[in-house]
Every structure is written in C-alpha cells, then in structure tokens.
C-alpha cells in the first residue's frame, strides 16, 4: 500500500508472501499491515478487499495468510471467520465467494484453503471462544457436563461426524509464523466437507478435454484450472497430519491415483518447489 498506488488486501498478501519467500520480511515491511487487514474484517466474519466493502473469499484468504505470515493472526476474530467461510460451502458441494452468490470452482482454493489454514490455528480460536460470555442456557449445560463450548463437529471421509476440540494442540499458531513451521502439524480433520468439494471439482468443474471451469455452462480457462487443482490438492490432504504426509485412501475421491502433489497452504506453491526456495534463500540471507 502506498499513496496513489494499489491499496487492498491482495497487495498486502503479494508483498508479504514474496518478502517471506525471499527471507527479507522485517518490521519495516510489516508495519501497519495488520492494522489495515483488521479494518477489512467485516461484521460477517470474512475479510473484504478494503475497509467498508463486502467480505469476499479471495480477500479472506489473502488477509488470513498475510496475518499468519506477519505473526498477527491472533488479532483477527477467528470464530466469526470460521463461521463465515464454513457456511460458504453450498448445496452443490462447491464454495461461493460471497454471501448469496453462486458457487465457483476457483473458491475451492480461496475458501477451502482458508479453512485448511485455520486447522492449524484452533488453539487461538479456542482462547477467543473462552473469552466470550456464555448464555444462561450454555452455562447451565456446561455445569451439567453436557456441552463443551470449545468443541464442534466435522465430517469424516466415511460420512460420520467427529468432534474436534479447539485445545487439541496448544502450540498451534504460536511462535514462528514462517512457512516452514506452519506446514509441520495440523489439528484433526477438515472444517469443510472435503469429499463433497472434490465431487464438485471433478464432476462439475472439470472439462473432459482438459482444464477446469467456474461451473457447468462456463468455459474453461487457466485461472480456474489453477485454483480448482489447488483446491483439489488442499481437500485431498486435509486429513493429513502434515502437509507432505500422504492422506488416507478414503480422503481421496475415486482411485488413489487421483492424488495430486501437495501445495503449501500459505503460498499455493507445490511443496517441493517451496522447499527448494526456502533452502536457497535461507542460505542467501
């Protein structure tokens, strides 16, 4: 962001992610960025491109990833962000980019990727939930031992439900926010229906002649091919304990040969390419 220049969350993410990959991220680059992104988080929970605008899936990913990279993600309202992103997965199994909009294949990554990132931030969300006042009914149920205010259910690959506790990993999201540290461990299963998302990508967005599209009736293009494939990779690895560990067979729709290469969830780079870049620029610094 600068006077008369580009001024939205995409620009923040572009600058911060490149600086992070080049290993030149410092206070001068990050100064004021977190404050700006905080002003972009809307009443719905998602993040807009600029203050006062509507929450949007692409901007939400950019804002969330940026806050992780500058180690200020704890400042976001993660509980409302989780709600907003999770409810963007529609009946068609794909994700919509904004409230009351049609689903679009590219949001398989922008929204699915945001939830993939949040899997590693659940301890921060837990602390935020604990700080919220409980209703009289919730207090009564909690005293009776019938409810855990820091838990929720997520779908398993076999269709059953599994309860996730926010405090499964107390160290998630703390300490170093570098890309290397962020991919090492994850909390439990995905916060979205990963198999359903794979169905939308492969059955509704895939073009038999090659490439991917927004939705049936649209034409294929390179943009949607990129982000549908990235979203497919994210959904396939959403049950993996780390970004580069193979997922269980029932986490992959269809034949296991459908499994793609893992991508780094913060940079959307094939993981092998990220490792090479990290090694190179760590030596150069």
PDB file of C-alpha atoms in Angstrom, residues 43-147:
ATOM      1  CA  UNK A  43     -19.386  -7.923  10.606  1.00  0.00           C
ATOM      2  CA  UNK A  44     -19.976 -11.252   8.820  1.00  0.00           C
ATOM      3  CA  UNK A  45     -16.538 -12.536   9.795  1.00  0.00           C
ATOM      4  CA  UNK A  46     -14.911 -12.649   6.373  1.00  0.00           C
ATOM      5  CA  UNK A  47     -12.385 -10.151   5.058  1.00  0.00           C
ATOM      6  CA  UNK A  48     -13.038  -7.506   2.412  1.00  0.00           C
ATOM      7  CA  UNK A  49     -10.632  -6.003  -0.079  1.00  0.00           C
ATOM      8  CA  UNK A  50     -10.690  -2.671   1.706  1.00  0.00           C
ATOM      9  CA  UNK A  51     -12.429  -1.233   4.786  1.00  0.00           C
ATOM     10  CA  UNK A  52     -16.191  -0.888   4.357  1.00  0.00           C
ATOM     11  CA  UNK A  53     -16.512  -3.378   1.485  1.00  0.00           C
ATOM     12  CA  UNK A  54     -18.176  -6.802   1.385  1.00  0.00           C
ATOM     13  CA  UNK A  55     -16.463  -9.942   2.704  1.00  0.00           C
ATOM     14  CA  UNK A  56     -15.042 -11.998  -0.162  1.00  0.00           C
ATOM     15  CA  UNK A  57     -13.381 -15.409  -0.370  1.00  0.00           C
ATOM     16  CA  UNK A  58     -10.272 -14.311  -2.242  1.00  0.00           C
ATOM     17  CA  UNK A  59      -9.648 -11.365   0.055  1.00  0.00           C
ATOM     18  CA  UNK A  60     -10.321 -13.539   3.099  1.00  0.00           C
ATOM     19  CA  UNK A  61      -7.580 -15.972   2.108  1.00  0.00           C
ATOM     20  CA  UNK A  62      -5.167 -13.129   1.329  1.00  0.00           C
ATOM     21  CA  UNK A  63      -5.886 -11.376   4.621  1.00  0.00           C
ATOM     22  CA  UNK A  64      -5.703 -14.533   6.728  1.00  0.00           C
ATOM     23  CA  UNK A  65      -2.483 -15.764   5.106  1.00  0.00           C
ATOM     24  CA  UNK A  66      -0.899 -12.330   5.496  1.00  0.00           C
ATOM     25  CA  UNK A  67      -1.773 -12.165   9.193  1.00  0.00           C
ATOM     26  CA  UNK A  68      -0.217 -15.608   9.677  1.00  0.00           C
ATOM     27  CA  UNK A  69       2.972 -14.604   7.870  1.00  0.00           C
ATOM     28  CA  UNK A  70       3.402 -11.452   9.978  1.00  0.00           C
ATOM     29  CA  UNK A  71       2.507 -13.379  13.157  1.00  0.00           C
ATOM     30  CA  UNK A  72      -0.574 -11.270  13.962  1.00  0.00           C
ATOM     31  CA  UNK A  73      -3.320 -13.781  13.176  1.00  0.00           C
ATOM     32  CA  UNK A  74      -4.428 -13.805  16.837  1.00  0.00           C
ATOM     33  CA  UNK A  75      -5.774 -10.265  16.282  1.00  0.00           C
ATOM     34  CA  UNK A  76      -8.457 -11.487  13.854  1.00  0.00           C
ATOM     35  CA  UNK A  77     -11.851 -12.670  15.084  1.00  0.00           C
ATOM     36  CA  UNK A  78     -11.233 -16.284  14.100  1.00  0.00           C
ATOM     37  CA  UNK A  79     -14.509 -17.646  15.461  1.00  0.00           C
ATOM     38  CA  UNK A  80     -16.635 -15.463  13.183  1.00  0.00           C
ATOM     39  CA  UNK A  81     -14.203 -16.018  10.308  1.00  0.00           C
ATOM     40  CA  UNK A  82     -14.610 -19.799  10.651  1.00  0.00           C
ATOM     41  CA  UNK A  83     -18.401 -19.440  10.623  1.00  0.00           C
ATOM     42  CA  UNK A  84     -18.408 -17.228   7.542  1.00  0.00           C
ATOM     43  CA  UNK A  85     -16.060 -19.396   5.468  1.00  0.00           C
ATOM     44  CA  UNK A  86     -17.601 -22.735   6.508  1.00  0.00           C
ATOM     45  CA  UNK A  87     -21.088 -21.551   5.520  1.00  0.00           C
ATOM     46  CA  UNK A  88     -19.890 -20.622   2.037  1.00  0.00           C
ATOM     47  CA  UNK A  89     -19.900 -24.304   1.017  1.00  0.00           C
ATOM     48  CA  UNK A  90     -23.188 -24.701  -0.807  1.00  0.00           C
ATOM     49  CA  UNK A  91     -25.625 -27.488  -1.602  1.00  0.00           C
ATOM     50  CA  UNK A  92     -23.749 -28.066  -4.855  1.00  0.00           C
ATOM     51  CA  UNK A  93     -20.735 -29.016  -2.694  1.00  0.00           C
ATOM     52  CA  UNK A  94     -18.563 -26.184  -4.038  1.00  0.00           C
ATOM     53  CA  UNK A  95     -17.809 -22.855  -2.393  1.00  0.00           C
ATOM     54  CA  UNK A  96     -19.317 -19.462  -3.117  1.00  0.00           C
ATOM     55  CA  UNK A  97     -17.141 -16.367  -2.883  1.00  0.00           C
ATOM     56  CA  UNK A  98     -19.679 -14.115  -1.186  1.00  0.00           C
ATOM     57  CA  UNK A  99     -22.955 -14.452   0.682  1.00  0.00           C
ATOM     58  CA  UNK A 100     -25.925 -15.272  -1.590  1.00  0.00           C
ATOM     59  CA  UNK A 101     -23.735 -15.800  -4.664  1.00  0.00           C
ATOM     60  CA  UNK A 102     -23.402 -18.866  -6.891  1.00  0.00           C
ATOM     61  CA  UNK A 103     -20.650 -21.398  -6.250  1.00  0.00           C
ATOM     62  CA  UNK A 104     -17.489 -21.083  -8.328  1.00  0.00           C
ATOM     63  CA  UNK A 105     -14.695 -23.617  -8.791  1.00  0.00           C
ATOM     64  CA  UNK A 106     -11.906 -21.141  -8.021  1.00  0.00           C
ATOM     65  CA  UNK A 107     -13.155 -20.747  -4.441  1.00  0.00           C
ATOM     66  CA  UNK A 108     -12.279 -24.382  -3.877  1.00  0.00           C
ATOM     67  CA  UNK A 109      -8.881 -22.953  -3.010  1.00  0.00           C
ATOM     68  CA  UNK A 110      -9.710 -19.451  -1.754  1.00  0.00           C
ATOM     69  CA  UNK A 111     -12.295 -20.720   0.757  1.00  0.00           C
ATOM     70  CA  UNK A 112     -11.101 -24.305   1.177  1.00  0.00           C
ATOM     71  CA  UNK A 113      -7.544 -23.033   1.575  1.00  0.00           C
ATOM     72  CA  UNK A 114      -8.624 -20.615   4.309  1.00  0.00           C
ATOM     73  CA  UNK A 115     -10.218 -23.445   6.275  1.00  0.00           C
ATOM     74  CA  UNK A 116      -7.104 -25.553   5.673  1.00  0.00           C
ATOM     75  CA  UNK A 117      -5.051 -22.750   7.273  1.00  0.00           C
ATOM     76  CA  UNK A 118      -7.448 -22.436  10.201  1.00  0.00           C
ATOM     77  CA  UNK A 119      -6.953 -26.138  11.029  1.00  0.00           C
ATOM     78  CA  UNK A 120      -3.568 -25.020  12.387  1.00  0.00           C
ATOM     79  CA  UNK A 121      -4.981 -22.105  14.386  1.00  0.00           C
ATOM     80  CA  UNK A 122      -7.590 -23.823  16.528  1.00  0.00           C
ATOM     81  CA  UNK A 123      -5.842 -23.107  19.841  1.00  0.00           C
ATOM     82  CA  UNK A 124      -6.115 -19.369  19.109  1.00  0.00           C
ATOM     83  CA  UNK A 125      -9.793 -19.736  18.253  1.00  0.00           C
ATOM     84  CA  UNK A 126     -10.277 -21.676  21.488  1.00  0.00           C
ATOM     85  CA  UNK A 127      -8.865 -18.815  23.530  1.00  0.00           C
ATOM     86  CA  UNK A 128     -11.151 -16.393  21.733  1.00  0.00           C
ATOM     87  CA  UNK A 129     -14.184 -18.600  22.419  1.00  0.00           C
ATOM     88  CA  UNK A 130     -13.285 -18.884  26.100  1.00  0.00           C
ATOM     89  CA  UNK A 131     -13.254 -15.109  26.358  1.00  0.00           C
ATOM     90  CA  UNK A 132     -16.831 -14.868  25.022  1.00  0.00           C
ATOM     91  CA  UNK A 133     -19.687 -14.598  27.554  1.00  0.00           C
ATOM     92  CA  UNK A 134     -21.890 -17.697  27.745  1.00  0.00           C
ATOM     93  CA  UNK A 135     -25.670 -17.539  27.728  1.00  0.00           C
ATOM     94  CA  UNK A 136     -27.628 -18.734  30.772  1.00  0.00           C
ATOM     95  CA  UNK A 137     -28.575 -21.925  28.883  1.00  0.00           C
ATOM     96  CA  UNK A 138     -24.951 -22.588  27.900  1.00  0.00           C
ATOM     97  CA  UNK A 139     -23.743 -22.041  31.452  1.00  0.00           C
ATOM     98  CA  UNK A 140     -26.347 -24.494  32.758  1.00  0.00           C
ATOM     99  CA  UNK A 141     -25.431 -27.145  30.175  1.00  0.00           C
ATOM    100  CA  UNK A 142     -21.733 -26.633  30.853  1.00  0.00           C
ATOM    101  CA  UNK A 143     -22.239 -27.058  34.609  1.00  0.00           C
ATOM    102  CA  UNK A 144     -24.120 -30.287  33.903  1.00  0.00           C
ATOM    103  CA  UNK A 145     -21.283 -31.520  31.711  1.00  0.00           C
ATOM    104  CA  UNK A 146     -23.473 -31.761  28.610  1.00  0.00           C
ATOM    105  CA  UNK A 147     -21.669 -29.304  26.382  1.00  0.00           C
TER     106      UNK A 147
END
